[in-house]
Short mmCIF file of C-alpha atoms and ligand atoms in Angstrom, two decimals:
data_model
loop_
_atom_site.label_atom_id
_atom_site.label_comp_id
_atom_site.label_asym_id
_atom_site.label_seq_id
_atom_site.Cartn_x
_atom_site.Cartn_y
_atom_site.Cartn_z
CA UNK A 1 44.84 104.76 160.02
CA UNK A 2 43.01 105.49 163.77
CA UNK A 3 40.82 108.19 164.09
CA UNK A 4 39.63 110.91 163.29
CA UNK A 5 39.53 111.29 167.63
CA UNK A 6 38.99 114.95 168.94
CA UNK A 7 42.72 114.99 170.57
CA UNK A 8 45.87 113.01 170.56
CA UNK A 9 48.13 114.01 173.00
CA UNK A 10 51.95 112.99 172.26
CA UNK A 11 53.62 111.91 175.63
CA UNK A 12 52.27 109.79 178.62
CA UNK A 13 54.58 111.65 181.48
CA UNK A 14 52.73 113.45 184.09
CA UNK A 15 52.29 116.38 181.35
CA UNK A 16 50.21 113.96 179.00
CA UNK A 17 48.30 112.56 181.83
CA UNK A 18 47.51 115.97 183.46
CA UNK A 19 46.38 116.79 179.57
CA UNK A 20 44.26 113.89 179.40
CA UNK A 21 42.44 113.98 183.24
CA UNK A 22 41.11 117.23 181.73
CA UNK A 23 39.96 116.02 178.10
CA UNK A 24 38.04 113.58 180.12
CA UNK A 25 36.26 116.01 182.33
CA UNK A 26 35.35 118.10 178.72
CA UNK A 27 34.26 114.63 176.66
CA UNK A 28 36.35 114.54 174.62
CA UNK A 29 37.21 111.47 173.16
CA UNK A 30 41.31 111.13 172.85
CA UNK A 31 44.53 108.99 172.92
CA UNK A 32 47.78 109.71 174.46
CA UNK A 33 50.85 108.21 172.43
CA UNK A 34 53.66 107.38 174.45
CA UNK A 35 56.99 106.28 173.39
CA UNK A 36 58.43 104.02 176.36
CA UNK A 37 57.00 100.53 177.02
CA UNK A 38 55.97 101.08 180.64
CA UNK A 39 54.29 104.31 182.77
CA UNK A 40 56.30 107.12 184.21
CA UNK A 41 57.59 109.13 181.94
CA UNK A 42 61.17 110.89 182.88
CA UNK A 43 61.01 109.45 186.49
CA UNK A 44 61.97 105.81 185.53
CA UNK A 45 65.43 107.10 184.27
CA UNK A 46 66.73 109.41 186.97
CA UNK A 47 69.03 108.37 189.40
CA UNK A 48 68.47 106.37 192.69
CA UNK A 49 69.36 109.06 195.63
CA UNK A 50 67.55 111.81 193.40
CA UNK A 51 64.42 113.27 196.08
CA UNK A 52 61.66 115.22 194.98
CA UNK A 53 62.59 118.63 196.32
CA UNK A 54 58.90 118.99 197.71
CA UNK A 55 56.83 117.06 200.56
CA UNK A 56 54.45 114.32 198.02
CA UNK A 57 51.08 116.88 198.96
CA UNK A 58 53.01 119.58 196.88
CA UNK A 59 53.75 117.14 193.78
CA UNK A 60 49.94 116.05 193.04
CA UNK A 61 48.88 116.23 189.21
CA UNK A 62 45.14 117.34 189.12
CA UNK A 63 42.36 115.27 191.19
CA UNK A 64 44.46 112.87 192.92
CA UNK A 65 46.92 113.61 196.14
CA UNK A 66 50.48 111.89 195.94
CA UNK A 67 50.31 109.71 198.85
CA UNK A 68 53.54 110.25 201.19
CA UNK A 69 56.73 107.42 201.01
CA UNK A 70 57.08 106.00 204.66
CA UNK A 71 59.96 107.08 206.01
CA UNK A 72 60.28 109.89 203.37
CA UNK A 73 59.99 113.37 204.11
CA UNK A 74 59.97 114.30 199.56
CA UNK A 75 59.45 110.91 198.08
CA UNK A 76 61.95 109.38 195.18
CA UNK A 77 61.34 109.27 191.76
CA UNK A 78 60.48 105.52 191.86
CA UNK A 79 57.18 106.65 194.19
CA UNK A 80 56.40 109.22 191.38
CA UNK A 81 56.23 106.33 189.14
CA UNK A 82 54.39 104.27 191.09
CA UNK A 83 51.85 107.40 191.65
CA UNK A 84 51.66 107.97 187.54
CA UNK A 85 50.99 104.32 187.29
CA UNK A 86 48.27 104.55 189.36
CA UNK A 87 46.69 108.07 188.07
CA UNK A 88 47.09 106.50 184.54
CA UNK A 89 44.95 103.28 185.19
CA UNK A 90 42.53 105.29 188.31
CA UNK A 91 41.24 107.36 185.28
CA UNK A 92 41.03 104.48 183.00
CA UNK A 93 43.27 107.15 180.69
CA UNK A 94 43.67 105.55 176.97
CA UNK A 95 47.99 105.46 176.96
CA UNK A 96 49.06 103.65 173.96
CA UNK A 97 52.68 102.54 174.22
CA UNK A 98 55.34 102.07 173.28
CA UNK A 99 54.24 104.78 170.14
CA UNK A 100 56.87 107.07 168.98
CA UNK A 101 55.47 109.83 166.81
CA UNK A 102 57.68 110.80 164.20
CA UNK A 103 55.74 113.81 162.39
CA UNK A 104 52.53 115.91 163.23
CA UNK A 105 51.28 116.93 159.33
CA UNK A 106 48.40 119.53 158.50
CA UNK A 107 45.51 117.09 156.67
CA UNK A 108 42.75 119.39 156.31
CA UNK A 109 40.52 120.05 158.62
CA UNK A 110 42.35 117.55 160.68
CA UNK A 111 46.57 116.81 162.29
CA UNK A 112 47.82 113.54 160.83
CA UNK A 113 50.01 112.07 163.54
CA UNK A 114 52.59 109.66 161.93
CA UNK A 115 53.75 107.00 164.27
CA UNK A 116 55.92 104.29 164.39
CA UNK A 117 52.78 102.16 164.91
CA UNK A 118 50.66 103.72 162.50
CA UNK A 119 48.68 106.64 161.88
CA UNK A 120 46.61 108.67 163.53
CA UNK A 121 44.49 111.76 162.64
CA UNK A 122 42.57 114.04 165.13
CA UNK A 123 41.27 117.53 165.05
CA UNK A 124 44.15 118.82 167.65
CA UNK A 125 47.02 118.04 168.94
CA UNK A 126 49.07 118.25 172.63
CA UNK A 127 52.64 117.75 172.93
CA UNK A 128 53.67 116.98 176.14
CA UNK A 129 57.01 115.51 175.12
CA UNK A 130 59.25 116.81 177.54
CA UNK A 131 62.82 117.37 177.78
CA UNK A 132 64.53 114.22 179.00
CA UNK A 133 65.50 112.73 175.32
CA UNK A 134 67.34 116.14 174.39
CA UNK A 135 69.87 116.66 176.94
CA UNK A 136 72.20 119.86 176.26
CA UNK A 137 76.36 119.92 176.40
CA UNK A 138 77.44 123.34 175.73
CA UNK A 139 80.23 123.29 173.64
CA UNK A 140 83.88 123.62 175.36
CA UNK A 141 87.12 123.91 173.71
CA UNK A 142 88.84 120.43 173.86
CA UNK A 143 85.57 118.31 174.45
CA UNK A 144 86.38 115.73 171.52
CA UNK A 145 90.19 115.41 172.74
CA UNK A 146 89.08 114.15 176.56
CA UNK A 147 90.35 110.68 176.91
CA UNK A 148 88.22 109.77 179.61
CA UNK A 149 84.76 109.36 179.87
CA UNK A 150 81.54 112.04 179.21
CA UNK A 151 78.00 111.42 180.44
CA UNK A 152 74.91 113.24 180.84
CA UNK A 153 72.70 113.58 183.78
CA UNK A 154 70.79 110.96 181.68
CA UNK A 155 73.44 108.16 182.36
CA UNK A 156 73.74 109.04 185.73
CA UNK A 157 72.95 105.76 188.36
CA UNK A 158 74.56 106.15 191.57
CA UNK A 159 78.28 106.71 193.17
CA UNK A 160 78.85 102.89 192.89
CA UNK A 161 80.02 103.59 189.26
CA UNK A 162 82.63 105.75 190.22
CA UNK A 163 84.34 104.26 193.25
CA UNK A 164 87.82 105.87 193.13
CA UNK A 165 87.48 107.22 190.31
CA UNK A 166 88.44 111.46 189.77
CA UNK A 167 85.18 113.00 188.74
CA UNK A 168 83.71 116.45 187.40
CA UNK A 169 80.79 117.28 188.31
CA UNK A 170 79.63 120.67 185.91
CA UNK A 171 76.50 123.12 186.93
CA UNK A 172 75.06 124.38 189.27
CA UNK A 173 71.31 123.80 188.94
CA UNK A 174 69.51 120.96 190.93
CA UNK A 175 71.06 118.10 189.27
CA UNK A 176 74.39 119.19 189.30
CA UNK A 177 74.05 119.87 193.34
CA UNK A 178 72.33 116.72 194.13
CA UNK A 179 75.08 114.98 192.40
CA UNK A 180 78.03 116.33 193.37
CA UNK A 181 76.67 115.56 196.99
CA UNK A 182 75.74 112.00 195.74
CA UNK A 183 79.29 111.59 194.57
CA UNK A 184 80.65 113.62 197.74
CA UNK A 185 81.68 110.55 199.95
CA UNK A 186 83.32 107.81 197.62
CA UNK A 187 84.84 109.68 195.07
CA UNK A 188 87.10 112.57 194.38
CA UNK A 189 85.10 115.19 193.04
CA UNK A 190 85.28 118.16 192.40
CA UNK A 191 82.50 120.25 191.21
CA UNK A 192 82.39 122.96 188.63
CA UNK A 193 79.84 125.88 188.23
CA UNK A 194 79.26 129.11 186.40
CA UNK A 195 78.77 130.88 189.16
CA UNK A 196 78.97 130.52 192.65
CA UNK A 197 76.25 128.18 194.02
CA UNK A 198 72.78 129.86 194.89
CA UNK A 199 70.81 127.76 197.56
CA UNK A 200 67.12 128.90 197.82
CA UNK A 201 66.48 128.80 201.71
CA UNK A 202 66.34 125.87 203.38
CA UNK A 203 62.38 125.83 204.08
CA UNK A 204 61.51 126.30 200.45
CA UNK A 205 59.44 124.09 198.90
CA UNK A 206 57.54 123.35 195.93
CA UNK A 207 54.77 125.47 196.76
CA UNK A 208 57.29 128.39 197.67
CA UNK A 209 58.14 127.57 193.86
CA UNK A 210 55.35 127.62 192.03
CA UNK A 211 54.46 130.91 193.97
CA UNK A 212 56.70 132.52 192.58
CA UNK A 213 56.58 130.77 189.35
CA UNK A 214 52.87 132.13 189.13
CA UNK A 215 53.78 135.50 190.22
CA UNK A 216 56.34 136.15 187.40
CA UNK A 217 53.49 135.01 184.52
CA UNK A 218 51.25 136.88 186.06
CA UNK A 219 53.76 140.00 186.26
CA UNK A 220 55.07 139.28 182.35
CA UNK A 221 51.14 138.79 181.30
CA UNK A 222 50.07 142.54 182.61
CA UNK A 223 53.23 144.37 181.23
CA UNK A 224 55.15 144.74 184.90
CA UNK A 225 58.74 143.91 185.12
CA UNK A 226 59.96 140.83 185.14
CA UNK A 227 60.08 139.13 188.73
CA UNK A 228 62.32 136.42 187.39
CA UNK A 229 60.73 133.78 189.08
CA UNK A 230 62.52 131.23 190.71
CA UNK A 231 65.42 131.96 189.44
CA UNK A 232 65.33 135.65 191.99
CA UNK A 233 64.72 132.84 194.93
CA UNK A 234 68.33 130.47 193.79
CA UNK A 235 69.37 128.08 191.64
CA UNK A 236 69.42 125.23 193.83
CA UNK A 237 66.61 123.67 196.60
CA UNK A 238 68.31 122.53 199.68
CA UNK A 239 67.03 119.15 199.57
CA UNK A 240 68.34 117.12 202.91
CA UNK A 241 71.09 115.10 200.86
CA UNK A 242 72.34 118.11 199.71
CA UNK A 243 72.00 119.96 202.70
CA UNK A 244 73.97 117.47 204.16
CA UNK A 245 76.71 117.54 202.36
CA UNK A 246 76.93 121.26 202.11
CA UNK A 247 77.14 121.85 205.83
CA UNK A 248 79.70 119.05 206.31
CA UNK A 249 81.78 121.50 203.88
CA UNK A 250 81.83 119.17 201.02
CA UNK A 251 80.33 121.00 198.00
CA UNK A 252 83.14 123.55 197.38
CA UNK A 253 82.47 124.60 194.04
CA UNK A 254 85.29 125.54 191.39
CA UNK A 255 84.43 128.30 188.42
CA UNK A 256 83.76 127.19 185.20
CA UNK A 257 86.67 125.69 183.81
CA UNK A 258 87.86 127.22 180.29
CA UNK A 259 89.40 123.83 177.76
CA UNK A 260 89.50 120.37 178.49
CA UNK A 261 92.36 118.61 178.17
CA UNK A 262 93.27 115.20 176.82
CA UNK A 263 93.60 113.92 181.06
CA UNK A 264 91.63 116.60 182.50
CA UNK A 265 90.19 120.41 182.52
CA UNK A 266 92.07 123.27 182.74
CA UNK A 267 91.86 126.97 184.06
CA UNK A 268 92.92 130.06 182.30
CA UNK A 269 94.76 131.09 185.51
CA UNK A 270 97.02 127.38 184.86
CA UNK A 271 94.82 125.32 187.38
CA UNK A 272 94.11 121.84 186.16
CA UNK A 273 92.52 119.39 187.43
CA UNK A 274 92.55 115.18 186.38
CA UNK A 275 89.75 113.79 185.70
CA UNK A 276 88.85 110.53 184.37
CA UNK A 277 85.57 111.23 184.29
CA UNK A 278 83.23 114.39 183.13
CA UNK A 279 79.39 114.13 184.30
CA UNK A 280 77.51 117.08 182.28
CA UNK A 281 74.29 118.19 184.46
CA UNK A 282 74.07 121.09 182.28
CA UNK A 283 70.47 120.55 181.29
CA UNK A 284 68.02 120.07 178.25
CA UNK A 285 66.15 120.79 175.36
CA UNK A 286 62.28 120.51 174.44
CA UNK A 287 61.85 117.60 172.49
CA UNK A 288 60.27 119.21 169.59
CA UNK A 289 61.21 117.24 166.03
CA UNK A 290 58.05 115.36 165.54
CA UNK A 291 56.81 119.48 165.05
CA UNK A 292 59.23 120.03 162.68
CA UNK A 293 57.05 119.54 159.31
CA UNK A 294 54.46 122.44 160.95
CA UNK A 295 57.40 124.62 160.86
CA UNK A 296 56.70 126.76 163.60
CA UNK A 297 60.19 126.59 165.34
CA UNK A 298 60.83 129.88 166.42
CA UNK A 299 64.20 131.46 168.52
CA UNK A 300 66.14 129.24 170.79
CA UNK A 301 64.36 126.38 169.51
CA UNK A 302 61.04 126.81 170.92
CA UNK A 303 57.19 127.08 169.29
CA UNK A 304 55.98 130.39 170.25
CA UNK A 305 52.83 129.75 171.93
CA UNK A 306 50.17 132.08 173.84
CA UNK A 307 49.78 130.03 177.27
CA UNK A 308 49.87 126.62 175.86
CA UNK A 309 48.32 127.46 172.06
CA UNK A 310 50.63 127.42 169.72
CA UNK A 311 50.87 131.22 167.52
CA UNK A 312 50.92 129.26 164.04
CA UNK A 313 48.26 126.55 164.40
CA UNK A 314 45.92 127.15 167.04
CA UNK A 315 44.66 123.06 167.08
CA UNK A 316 48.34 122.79 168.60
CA UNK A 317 49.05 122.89 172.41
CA UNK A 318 52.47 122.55 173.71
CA UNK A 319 52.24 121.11 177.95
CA UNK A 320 55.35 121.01 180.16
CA UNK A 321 58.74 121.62 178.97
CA UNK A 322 59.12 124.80 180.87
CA UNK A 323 57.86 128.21 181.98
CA UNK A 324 57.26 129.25 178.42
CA UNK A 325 54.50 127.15 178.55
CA UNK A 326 52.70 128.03 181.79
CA UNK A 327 54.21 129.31 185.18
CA UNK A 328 56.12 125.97 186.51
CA UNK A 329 54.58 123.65 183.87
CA UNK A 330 57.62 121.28 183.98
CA UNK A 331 56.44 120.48 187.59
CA UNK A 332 54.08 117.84 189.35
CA UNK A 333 52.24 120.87 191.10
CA UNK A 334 52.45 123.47 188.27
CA UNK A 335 51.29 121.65 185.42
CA UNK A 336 47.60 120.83 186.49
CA UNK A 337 46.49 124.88 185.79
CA UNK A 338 47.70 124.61 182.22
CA UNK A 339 46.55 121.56 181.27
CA UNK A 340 43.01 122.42 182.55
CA UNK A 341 44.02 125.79 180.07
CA UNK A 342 44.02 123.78 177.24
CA UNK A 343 41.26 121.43 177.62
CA UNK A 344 39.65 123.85 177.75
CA UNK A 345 40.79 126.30 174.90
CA UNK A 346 40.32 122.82 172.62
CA UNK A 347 36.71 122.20 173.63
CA UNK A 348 36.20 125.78 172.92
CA UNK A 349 38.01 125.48 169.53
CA UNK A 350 36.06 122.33 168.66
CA UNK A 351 32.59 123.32 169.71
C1 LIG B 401 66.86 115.95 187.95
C2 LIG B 401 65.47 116.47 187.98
C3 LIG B 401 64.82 116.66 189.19
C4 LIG B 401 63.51 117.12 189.22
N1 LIG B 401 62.89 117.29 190.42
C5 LIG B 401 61.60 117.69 190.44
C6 LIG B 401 60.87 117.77 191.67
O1 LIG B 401 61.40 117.54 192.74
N2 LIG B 401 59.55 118.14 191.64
C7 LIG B 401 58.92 118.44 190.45
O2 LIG B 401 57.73 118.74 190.47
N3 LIG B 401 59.60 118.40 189.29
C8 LIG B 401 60.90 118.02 189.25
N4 LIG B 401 61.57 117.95 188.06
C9 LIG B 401 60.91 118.43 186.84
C10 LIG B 401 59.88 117.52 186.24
O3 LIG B 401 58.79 117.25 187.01
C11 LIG B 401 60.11 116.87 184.97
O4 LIG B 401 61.09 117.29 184.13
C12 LIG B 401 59.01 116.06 184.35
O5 LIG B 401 59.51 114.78 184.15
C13 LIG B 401 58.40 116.62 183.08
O6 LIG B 401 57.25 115.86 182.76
P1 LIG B 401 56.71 115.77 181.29
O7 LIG B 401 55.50 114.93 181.32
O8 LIG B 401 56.64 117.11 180.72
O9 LIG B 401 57.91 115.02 180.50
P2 LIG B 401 58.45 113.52 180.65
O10 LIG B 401 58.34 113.01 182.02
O11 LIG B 401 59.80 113.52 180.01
O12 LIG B 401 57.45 112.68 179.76
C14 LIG B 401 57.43 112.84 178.35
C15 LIG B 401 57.01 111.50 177.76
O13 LIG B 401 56.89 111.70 176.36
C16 LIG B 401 57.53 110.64 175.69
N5 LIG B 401 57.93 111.09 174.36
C17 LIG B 401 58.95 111.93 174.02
N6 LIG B 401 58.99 112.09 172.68
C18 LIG B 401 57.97 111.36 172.17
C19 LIG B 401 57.48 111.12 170.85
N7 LIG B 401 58.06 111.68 169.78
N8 LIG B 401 56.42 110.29 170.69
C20 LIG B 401 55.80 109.72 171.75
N9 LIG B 401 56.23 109.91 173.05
C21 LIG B 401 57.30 110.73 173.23
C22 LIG B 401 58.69 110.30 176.57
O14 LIG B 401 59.19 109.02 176.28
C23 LIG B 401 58.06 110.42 177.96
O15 LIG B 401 57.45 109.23 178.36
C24 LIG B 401 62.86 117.45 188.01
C25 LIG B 401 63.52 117.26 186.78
C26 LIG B 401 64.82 116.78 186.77
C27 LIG B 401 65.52 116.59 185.44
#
């Protein structure tokens, strides 16, 4: 048993760091519990042409400026975990890994963090678990009777593993763009959204972003209608790969296709289309079980929270995972302001 600490934050991606530059700054003495073996959180998994969709100055986590990638105009994700190694050990931040957390109890006065290196106990909690481990697949008539091959965004490496193969590419957010584009050249593709492709202008950037990310808190906060965010800007940043392959006329997108076959997908009109291989970039989840024994699940799988607190136990603060939790708090840029929130609502809390 460790502890009683003031804070354990669960997750070492750039949402637990951001979480724990701040409990530093208020003295508070914490760990953050990470479940992979080695810093970088989401980054070390993507895929190899995936660019950040905003110039390195616009992706800096609180104190420290991402240093540009030579050559780079928005770095890759293997310079974002080079940059979260380096935050991590510049602030001397206490990461324990690899520690999955299983359960977060009520103890008392205190959270008892169950791990699968022990327990824990501290007198609050942040989850900064992100999304990465709970990718979504909306269900589809036919999906178990496809002979061929289904992956997530997760499994996603690089064209090389599809050389000749016939490939569907389905959604039309950022992944499902940069991918399709990635697979644009090699393979035959085709790619599939719900509705016809929305580029956000070409000179928007993650600033332009979390602008407007801010703007649509601020506007839900004081009762005004709803701005919708980012979403009123596009679905998808014109990053130059994409860009690219947009203008040479090669990211045609089909609707939504309604059954998969056995060798393929199929329209309602009669279309079909062969396939011998279905790549889902059709999103994610918060990862939210090790909350489960709090019970404070509310609709669409979410904790209700106000900002970051959570409604039902105000010693829990929920950090990334989306808007719900801060205006653009699943970004580099956006999740510093929230963080800072909740230091600072916990060294209120515990005096
Ligand atoms: C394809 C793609 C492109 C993106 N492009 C950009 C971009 O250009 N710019 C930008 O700012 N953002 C971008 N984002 C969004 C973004 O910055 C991330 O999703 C980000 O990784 C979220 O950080 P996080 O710290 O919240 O979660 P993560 O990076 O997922 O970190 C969570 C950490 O918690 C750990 N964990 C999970 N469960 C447990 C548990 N039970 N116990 C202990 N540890 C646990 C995980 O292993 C992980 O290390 C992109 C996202 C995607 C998917």
């Amino acid at each position: 048993m460790r502890g009683p600490l003031d804070v354990v934050v669960i997750g070492g991606g750039q949402a637990g760091l951001s979480a724990g530059y701040y409990l530093r700054r208020a003295g508070l003495e914490f760990a953050v519990l990470d479940a992979q073996p080695t810093p970088g959180g989401a980054w070390q998994h993507t895929w190899d042409s995936l660019r950040l969709f905003s110039p390195a100055e616009y992706s800096s986590l609180p104190g420290r400026l991402m240093p540009s990638q030579q050559g780079e105009t928005c770095p890759d994700a293997g310079h974002v975990v080079s940059y979260l190694t380096d935050y991590e050990k510049r602030y001397e931040l206490p990461v324990h890994r690899p520690v999955r957390v299983a359960g977060v109890h009520r103890d008392g006065e205190l959270l008892r963090i169950e791990s699968d290196s022990g327990t824990w106990r501290a007198r609050a909690v942040i989850s900064a678990t992100g999304t990465w481990s709970r990718p979504f697949v909306p269900a589809v008539p036919g999906r178990t009777k496809f002979r061929g091959a289904q992956l997530h965004t997760v499994e996603y490496r690089g064209p090389a593993d599809f050389a000749g193969q016939k490939v569907i590419v389905v959604g039309g957010g950022n992944s499902g763009a940069q991918i399709a584009a990635d697979l644009a050249y090699d393979t035959e593709a085709t790619w599939v959204t719900l509705r016809e492709p929305r580029y956000l202008a070409d000179d928007v950037d993650g600033r332009v972003l979390f602008d407007a990310a801010t703007a649509r808190r601020r506007a839900l906060d004081e009762g005004r209608t709803d701005t919708r965010g980012v979403a009123s800007l596009g679905d998808i940043v014109a990053v130059p790969p994409v860009r690219s392959a947009r203008d040479a006329g090669l990211l045609k997108a089909q609707p939504m296709f309604d059954r998969i076959t056995a060798t393929g997908v199929a329209w309602a009109d009669g279309m079909t289309a062969e396939a011998d291989v279905i790549i889902w970039c059709t999103g994610f989840r918060p990862a939210l079980s090790h909350l489960a024994p709090l019970g404070l699940r509310g609709p669409r799988g979410h904790v209700p929270t106000a900002g970051t607190q959570a409604l039902g136990e105000p010693r829990l603060h929920l950090l990334g995972y989306g808007d719900w939790t801060g205006p653009a708090s699943a970004t580099l840029i956006g999740v510093g302001r929230p963080a800072r929130d909740a230091a600072r609502q916990i060294a209120d809390l515990l005096g």
